[in-house]
Amino acid sequence: MPQPVLYNLSLAELEELMRAWGQQPFRAKQLYRQLYLNLTNDPAAMSDLPLPLRVRLHHEAQLDPLELVQSQQADDGLTRKALFRVSNGALIESVLMIYADRVTVCVSTQAGCAMGCDFCATGRMGLLRNLSCGEIVAQVLWACRELRAWQVKLAATPHTPIMSTGEADTQWWGSESGAFSERVTHQVNRVTNVVFMGMGEPFANYERWWAAVERLHDPNGFNLGARNMTVSTVGVVPGILRLAEAPLPINLAISLHAPDDQLRSTMMPINRRYPLAELLAATREYTERSGRRVSFEYVLLHGRNDHPYQAMALAKLLRGQSISKGPPLLCHVNLIPWNPVPGVPLSRSERSRVHEFQQILRDYGVACTIRIERGASIAAACGQLAGH
Ligand code: SAH
Ligand code: SF4
């Protein structure tokens, strides 16, 4: 019998396990609190549990399904990347980003990815395997422990300046958002946001991913608000429609990256299966059913998808004036600086081009921001995760 992985189990399932082990049912709640409130990943430290139960947990259950292989820091320690080994040897990555007003963790939902987008490091690996609910949840708990350790260290050295000016070549993303000009105040003492934007396509692993969302949301445990979670999809239409019916109002981001089918199919093979008209129809259905705004991600590539005429085409698409007829979509566009991927002969758009692109969208009435860049020096930025 394989050992139960505790992070895979809901509270009800933990109760079942405790019953099967001849324990009182309330032990499950204690254990659940240890896992999700105290962030304990070692049975020996669960001091409110009787010793024999701690021993049994140690021998007969698996606590943390992630083996930390390496961790790296950038942006003066405000960005931290972890490389984990999961069972079967696959490597996955997670990134913790500390801001003045929030703490975000970006987690993987698959080891590798089958979608094959031609600008993405993960896409080049192919799919190794889906992650379990417990493996997804455990990445968030790693981030919480990492944050706690960082804060303990800061408290011990209160005069350490923790302000960064960013690197010269990335400064302009920072200046857009003020990312590195702000002083981190240590006010935020928990992970406030979880984004499913690491390795993999969440909607290609929908059930396990959704179980992780529910686990993180559970008010008896980790208690993270649904609006503090964001899932990003390459454009898997059935997943978008499924999410429209889901009981928790988590945020949806859709990777668009091109304003027409011809270009999008070259960049993202999924477009041949779910072309733009279908994708936008599903998005429209999602915004109408849920009443929530979506955000479209658009990674800017020099000379490929960053021309002014493409910005205009994108604006028309989102305003419902071309293949997707109807009222303007309830949306927002997030422009992403492309992060270099070894061996990929592409380059990021110039700063002036990005601002021009943004201005055109805004002139057409489409809300548009430029994403803050974090972690490029440790290959922890969007699309650079490849389990190195
Ligand atoms: N598979 C999902 C979520 C993971 S990728 C998706 O594709 O949406 C998270 C985001 O990073 C996506 O918007 C993706 O298009 C973008 N991305 C991929 N490679 C990138 C790169 N090299 N530079 C910048 N963004 C990239
Ligand atoms: Fe997969 Fe997203 Fe990368 Fe495309 S961009 S290959 S869907 S992780």
Coordinates of C-alpha atoms and ligand atoms in Angstrom, one line a residue:
M1 CA 0.0 0.0 0.0
P2 CA 1.5 3.4 -0.9
Q3 CA 1.8 5.8 2.0
P4 CA -0.9 8.5 2.0
V5 CA 0.4 11.9 1.1
L6 CA -1.2 14.2 3.7
Y7 CA -1.3 17.3 1.5
N8 CA -3.5 15.3 -1.0
L9 CA -6.2 14.8 1.7
S10 CA -9.1 17.1 2.5
L11 CA -10.1 17.5 6.1
A12 CA -12.9 14.9 5.6
E13 CA -10.3 12.4 4.1
L14 CA -7.9 13.1 7.0
E15 CA -10.8 12.3 9.4
E16 CA -11.3 9.0 7.6
L17 CA -7.5 8.2 7.9
M18 CA -7.6 9.0 11.6
R19 CA -10.6 6.8 12.1
A20 CA -8.9 4.0 10.2
W21 CA -5.9 4.4 12.5
G22 CA -8.1 4.2 15.5
Q23 CA -7.7 7.8 16.5
Q24 CA -10.2 10.3 17.8
P25 CA -11.8 12.3 15.0
F26 CA -10.6 15.6 16.5
R27 CA -7.0 14.5 15.8
A28 CA -7.7 15.2 12.1
K29 CA -8.5 18.9 12.8
Q30 CA -5.4 19.2 14.9
L31 CA -3.3 17.7 12.2
Y32 CA -5.0 19.9 9.6
R33 CA -4.2 23.0 11.6
Q34 CA -0.6 21.9 11.9
L35 CA -0.3 21.5 8.2
Y36 CA -2.1 24.6 7.0
L37 CA -1.9 27.1 9.9
N38 CA 1.3 26.3 11.7
L39 CA 2.9 25.3 8.3
T40 CA 4.5 22.3 10.0
N41 CA 5.9 19.7 7.6
D42 CA 7.6 17.5 10.2
P43 CA 5.5 15.2 12.5
A44 CA 8.1 15.5 15.3
A45 CA 7.2 19.2 15.6
M46 CA 3.4 18.6 16.0
S47 CA 3.6 18.9 19.7
D48 CA -0.2 18.8 20.3
L49 CA -0.4 15.3 18.9
P50 CA 0.3 12.3 21.1
L51 CA 3.8 10.8 20.6
P52 CA 2.6 7.4 19.1
L53 CA 0.6 9.3 16.5
R54 CA 3.6 11.4 15.5
V55 CA 5.7 8.3 15.2
R56 CA 3.1 6.6 13.1
L57 CA 2.8 9.7 10.8
H58 CA 6.5 9.7 10.5
H59 CA 6.6 6.0 9.4
E60 CA 3.3 5.5 7.6
A61 CA 2.4 8.8 5.9
Q62 CA 4.2 11.1 3.6
L63 CA 4.3 14.7 4.6
D64 CA 6.0 16.9 2.1
P65 CA 6.0 15.5 -1.4
L66 CA 8.6 18.0 -2.6
E67 CA 12.3 17.6 -2.2
L68 CA 14.0 21.0 -2.3
V69 CA 17.0 20.6 -4.6
Q70 CA 18.1 24.3 -4.8
S71 CA 16.9 27.7 -3.9
Q72 CA 18.0 31.0 -5.4
Q73 CA 17.4 34.7 -4.7
A74 CA 17.3 37.8 -6.8
D75 CA 16.1 41.4 -6.4
D76 CA 17.8 41.8 -3.0
G77 CA 16.1 38.7 -1.7
L78 CA 12.6 39.8 -2.6
T79 CA 12.4 37.2 -5.3
R80 CA 13.1 33.6 -4.4
K81 CA 13.0 30.6 -6.6
A82 CA 12.9 27.0 -5.5
L83 CA 13.7 23.9 -7.6
F84 CA 12.0 20.8 -6.3
R85 CA 12.2 17.2 -7.2
V86 CA 9.0 15.3 -7.2
S87 CA 8.5 11.5 -7.2
N88 CA 9.7 9.9 -10.5
G89 CA 12.6 12.5 -10.5
A90 CA 10.9 15.3 -12.4
L91 CA 12.0 18.8 -11.5
I92 CA 9.5 21.7 -10.9
E93 CA 9.9 25.3 -9.9
S94 CA 8.1 27.8 -7.8
V95 CA 8.8 31.5 -7.3
L96 CA 8.1 33.7 -4.2
M97 CA 7.8 37.5 -4.8
I98 CA 7.7 39.9 -1.9
Y99 CA 6.2 43.3 -2.6
A100 CA 5.5 46.2 -0.3
D101 CA 1.8 45.5 -0.2
R102 CA 1.5 41.8 -1.1
V103 CA 3.3 38.5 -1.2
T104 CA 2.8 36.4 -4.3
V105 CA 3.8 32.8 -5.0
C106 CA 3.8 31.5 -8.6
V107 CA 3.3 27.8 -8.6
S108 CA 3.6 25.0 -11.2
T109 CA 0.7 22.7 -12.0
Q110 CA 2.6 20.2 -14.2
A111 CA 6.2 19.1 -14.6
G112 CA 6.9 20.4 -18.1
C113 CA 4.0 21.2 -20.5
A114 CA 2.6 19.6 -23.6
M115 CA 1.4 22.8 -25.2
G116 CA 4.6 23.6 -27.1
C117 CA 4.4 27.4 -27.3
D118 CA 7.5 28.4 -29.2
F119 CA 8.6 31.3 -26.9
C120 CA 8.4 29.4 -23.6
A121 CA 11.1 27.5 -21.8
T122 CA 8.6 25.0 -20.2
G123 CA 7.1 24.3 -23.6
R124 CA 10.4 23.1 -24.9
M125 CA 10.6 20.3 -22.2
G126 CA 7.4 18.6 -23.2
L127 CA 5.1 17.1 -20.5
L128 CA 6.7 15.0 -17.9
R129 CA 3.7 14.5 -15.7
N130 CA 0.8 16.2 -14.0
L131 CA 1.3 17.3 -10.4
S132 CA -0.9 16.1 -7.7
C133 CA -3.1 18.4 -5.5
G134 CA -0.6 17.9 -2.7
E135 CA 2.4 18.8 -4.9
I136 CA 0.7 22.0 -5.9
V137 CA -0.4 22.9 -2.4
A138 CA 3.1 22.1 -1.0
Q139 CA 4.6 24.8 -3.2
V140 CA 2.5 27.4 -1.5
L141 CA 3.4 26.1 1.9
W142 CA 7.1 26.2 1.0
A143 CA 6.6 29.9 0.1
C144 CA 5.0 30.6 3.5
R145 CA 7.9 29.0 5.3
E146 CA 10.4 30.8 3.2
L147 CA 8.6 34.2 3.9
R148 CA 8.6 33.4 7.6
A149 CA 12.3 32.6 7.6
W150 CA 13.0 35.9 5.7
Q151 CA 11.0 37.9 8.2
V152 CA 12.7 36.3 11.2
K153 CA 16.0 37.2 9.6
L154 CA 14.9 40.7 8.9
A155 CA 13.7 41.2 12.5
A156 CA 17.2 40.2 13.7
T157 CA 18.8 42.8 11.5
P158 CA 16.4 45.7 11.5
H159 CA 18.7 48.2 9.9
T160 CA 19.5 46.3 6.8
P161 CA 18.3 48.3 3.8
I162 CA 16.0 46.2 1.7
M163 CA 15.4 48.5 -1.2
S164 CA 16.5 47.7 -4.7
T165 CA 16.8 49.8 -7.7
G166 CA 16.5 46.9 -10.1
E167 CA 18.9 46.0 -12.8
A168 CA 19.7 48.4 -15.5
D169 CA 18.2 46.4 -18.3
T170 CA 15.0 45.8 -16.5
Q171 CA 14.6 49.2 -14.9
W172 CA 11.8 50.3 -17.2
W173 CA 9.4 47.6 -16.1
G174 CA 10.1 48.7 -12.6
S175 CA 9.6 52.4 -13.4
E176 CA 6.2 51.5 -14.9
S177 CA 4.9 50.0 -11.7
G178 CA 7.3 51.4 -9.1
A179 CA 8.3 47.8 -8.3
F180 CA 11.7 48.5 -7.0
S181 CA 11.4 52.1 -5.9
E182 CA 9.2 51.2 -3.0
R183 CA 10.5 50.4 0.4
V184 CA 9.3 47.0 1.7
T185 CA 7.7 47.7 5.0
H186 CA 7.5 44.1 6.3
Q187 CA 3.8 44.7 6.9
V188 CA 2.7 41.7 4.9
N189 CA 3.4 38.6 6.9
R190 CA 1.6 36.0 4.9
V191 CA 1.4 34.9 1.3
T192 CA -1.5 37.0 0.0
N193 CA -1.7 35.8 -3.6
V194 CA -1.3 32.6 -5.4
V195 CA -0.9 32.6 -9.1
F196 CA -1.0 29.3 -11.1
M197 CA 1.4 30.6 -13.7
G198 CA 4.5 28.4 -13.2
M199 CA 5.3 25.4 -15.2
G200 CA 2.4 23.7 -17.0
E201 CA -1.1 24.3 -18.2
P202 CA -3.5 24.2 -15.3
F203 CA -6.5 23.4 -17.4
A204 CA -4.7 20.3 -18.7
N205 CA -4.6 19.1 -15.1
Y206 CA -8.0 20.5 -14.1
E207 CA -9.2 18.2 -11.3
R208 CA -6.0 18.1 -9.3
W209 CA -5.4 21.8 -9.8
W210 CA -9.0 22.6 -8.7
A211 CA -8.6 20.4 -5.6
A212 CA -5.5 22.5 -4.8
V213 CA -7.6 25.7 -5.2
E214 CA -10.3 24.3 -2.8
R215 CA -7.7 23.2 -0.3
L216 CA -6.0 26.6 -0.2
H217 CA -9.4 28.3 0.1
D218 CA -10.7 26.1 2.9
P219 CA -11.6 28.4 5.8
N220 CA -10.8 25.6 8.3
G221 CA -7.2 25.6 7.0
F222 CA -5.2 27.9 4.8
N223 CA -8.2 30.2 4.2
L224 CA -7.0 32.1 1.2
G225 CA -9.7 34.2 -0.5
A226 CA -10.7 33.1 -4.0
R227 CA -10.0 36.5 -5.3
N228 CA -6.5 36.2 -4.2
M229 CA -5.9 33.3 -6.6
T230 CA -5.3 33.7 -10.4
V231 CA -5.1 30.9 -13.0
S232 CA -3.5 31.5 -16.3
T233 CA -4.4 29.4 -19.4
V234 CA -3.0 29.1 -22.8
G235 CA -6.6 29.1 -24.1
V236 CA -8.1 25.7 -23.3
V237 CA -11.7 26.5 -24.1
P238 CA -13.4 23.7 -22.1
G239 CA -11.4 24.8 -19.0
I240 CA -12.6 28.4 -19.4
L241 CA -16.2 27.2 -19.7
R242 CA -15.8 24.9 -16.7
L243 CA -14.3 27.7 -14.6
A244 CA -17.3 29.9 -15.5
E245 CA -19.5 27.4 -13.6
A246 CA -17.1 27.0 -10.7
P247 CA -18.3 27.9 -7.2
L248 CA -15.2 30.0 -6.3
P249 CA -14.6 33.4 -8.0
I250 CA -10.9 33.0 -8.7
N251 CA -9.3 35.3 -11.3
L252 CA -8.7 34.2 -14.9
A253 CA -5.9 35.2 -17.1
I254 CA -5.7 34.1 -20.8
S255 CA -2.5 34.1 -22.7
L256 CA -3.3 35.7 -26.0
H257 CA 0.0 37.0 -27.5
A258 CA -1.3 37.6 -31.0
P259 CA -4.2 39.4 -32.6
D260 CA -4.8 37.0 -35.5
D261 CA -5.1 33.3 -36.0
Q262 CA -2.2 33.0 -38.5
L263 CA 0.4 34.4 -36.1
R264 CA -1.1 32.9 -33.0
S265 CA -1.1 29.4 -34.5
T266 CA 2.6 29.8 -35.3
M267 CA 3.4 30.8 -31.7
M268 CA 0.9 28.6 -29.9
P269 CA -0.1 25.2 -31.4
I270 CA -3.3 25.3 -29.2
N271 CA -4.7 27.9 -31.5
R272 CA -5.3 25.3 -34.2
R273 CA -7.5 23.4 -31.8
Y274 CA -9.2 26.5 -30.3
P275 CA -8.9 29.4 -32.7
L276 CA -9.4 33.0 -31.7
A277 CA -13.2 33.2 -32.5
E278 CA -13.8 30.2 -30.3
L279 CA -11.5 31.4 -27.5
L280 CA -13.1 34.9 -27.4
A281 CA -16.6 33.4 -27.5
A282 CA -15.8 31.3 -24.5
T283 CA -14.2 34.3 -22.8
R284 CA -17.4 36.3 -23.4
E285 CA -19.5 33.5 -22.0
Y286 CA -17.2 33.4 -19.0
T287 CA -17.4 37.2 -18.3
E288 CA -21.2 37.1 -18.8
R289 CA -21.8 34.2 -16.6
S290 CA -19.4 35.1 -13.8
G291 CA -19.7 38.9 -14.1
R292 CA -15.9 39.0 -13.7
R293 CA -13.3 40.7 -15.8
V294 CA -10.6 38.6 -17.4
S295 CA -7.0 39.6 -18.1
F296 CA -5.3 38.9 -21.3
E297 CA -1.6 38.3 -21.3
Y298 CA 0.4 39.5 -24.2
V299 CA 4.1 38.8 -24.3
L300 CA 5.8 41.4 -26.6
L301 CA 8.3 40.0 -29.1
H302 CA 10.4 42.3 -31.2
G303 CA 9.2 42.5 -34.8
R304 CA 6.8 39.6 -34.3
N305 CA 3.7 40.8 -32.5
D306 CA 4.6 44.3 -31.4
H307 CA 3.7 46.4 -34.5
P308 CA 1.2 49.3 -34.1
Y309 CA -1.2 47.7 -36.6
Q310 CA -1.2 44.6 -34.3
A311 CA -2.0 46.7 -31.3
M312 CA -5.0 48.2 -33.3
A313 CA -6.1 44.7 -34.4
L314 CA -5.9 43.5 -30.8
A315 CA -8.0 46.5 -29.6
K316 CA -10.6 45.8 -32.2
L317 CA -10.7 42.2 -31.3
L318 CA -11.3 43.0 -27.6
R319 CA -13.8 45.8 -28.4
G320 CA -15.9 43.3 -30.2
Q321 CA -15.4 44.9 -33.6
S322 CA -13.8 42.1 -35.6
I323 CA -14.2 38.3 -35.5
S324 CA -15.7 38.5 -32.0
K325 CA -18.7 40.7 -32.6
G326 CA -20.5 42.1 -29.6
P327 CA -20.1 44.6 -26.8
P328 CA -16.5 45.2 -25.6
L329 CA -15.2 42.4 -23.6
L330 CA -14.9 42.9 -19.8
C331 CA -11.1 42.7 -19.8
H332 CA -7.7 44.1 -19.2
V333 CA -4.5 43.6 -21.1
N334 CA -1.2 42.8 -19.3
L335 CA 1.8 43.4 -21.5
I336 CA 4.7 41.0 -20.5
P337 CA 8.3 41.6 -21.3
W338 CA 9.6 38.5 -23.1
N339 CA 12.2 36.8 -21.0
P340 CA 15.0 35.2 -23.0
V341 CA 15.0 31.4 -23.4
P342 CA 18.3 29.8 -24.3
G343 CA 18.3 28.6 -27.9
V344 CA 15.2 30.6 -28.9
P345 CA 16.0 33.2 -31.6
L346 CA 13.6 35.9 -30.4
S347 CA 14.1 39.1 -28.7
R348 CA 12.0 41.4 -26.5
S349 CA 10.4 44.6 -27.8
E350 CA 12.1 47.8 -27.2
R351 CA 10.9 50.1 -24.4
S352 CA 9.5 52.7 -26.8
R353 CA 7.6 50.0 -28.7
V354 CA 6.0 48.7 -25.6
H355 CA 4.8 52.1 -24.5
E356 CA 3.5 52.8 -28.0
F357 CA 1.6 49.5 -28.0
Q358 CA 0.1 50.3 -24.6
Q359 CA -0.9 53.8 -25.7
I360 CA -2.7 52.4 -28.8
L361 CA -4.7 50.0 -26.7
R362 CA -5.6 52.7 -24.2
D363 CA -6.6 55.1 -27.0
Y364 CA -9.1 52.5 -28.2
G365 CA -10.4 52.2 -24.7
V366 CA -8.8 49.0 -23.6
A367 CA -7.3 49.0 -20.1
C368 CA -3.7 48.0 -20.3
T369 CA -0.7 47.7 -17.9
I370 CA 2.9 46.5 -18.2
R371 CA 3.9 43.6 -16.0
I372 CA 6.5 44.1 -13.3
E373 CA 9.5 42.1 -14.0
R374 CA 11.0 39.9 -11.3
G375 CA 13.6 37.3 -11.1
A376 CA 15.1 37.4 -14.6
S377 CA 18.7 37.0 -13.3
I378 CA 17.8 33.7 -11.8
A379 CA 15.6 32.6 -14.7
A380 CA 12.6 32.8 -12.4
A381 CA 10.6 35.1 -14.6
C382 CA 7.6 34.2 -16.7
G383 CA 8.3 31.4 -19.2
Q384 CA 11.8 30.8 -18.0
L385 CA 11.0 27.9 -15.7
A386 CA 12.5 24.8 -17.2
G387 CA 13.8 22.8 -14.2
H388 CA 17.4 23.6 -14.6
Ligands
SAH1 N1 0.4 27.6 -19.3 C1 -0.2 28.7 -18.8 C2 0.4 29.3 -17.5 C3 1.9 29.2 -17.4 S1 2.8 30.3 -18.4 C4 -0.2 29.8 -19.9 O1 0.4 29.6 -20.9 O2 -1.0 30.8 -19.7 C5 2.5 31.9 -17.7 C6 2.7 33.1 -18.6 O3 4.0 33.3 -19.0 C7 1.9 32.9 -19.9 O4 1.2 34.1 -20.2 C8 2.9 32.6 -20.9 O5 2.5 32.9 -22.2 C9 4.0 33.5 -20.4 N2 5.4 33.2 -21.0 C10 5.8 32.0 -21.5 N3 7.1 32.1 -21.9 C11 7.5 33.4 -21.6 C12 8.7 34.1 -21.8 N4 9.8 33.5 -22.2 N5 8.7 35.4 -21.4 C13 7.6 36.0 -20.8 N6 6.5 35.4 -20.7 C14 6.4 34.1 -21.0
SF4_2 FE1 2.8 25.6 -21.6 FE2 2.0 28.1 -20.9 FE3 4.6 27.6 -21.7 FE4 2.6 27.5 -23.5 S1 3.3 29.3 -22.3 S2 4.2 26.0 -23.3 S3 1.0 26.6 -22.2 S4 3.6 26.8 -19.9

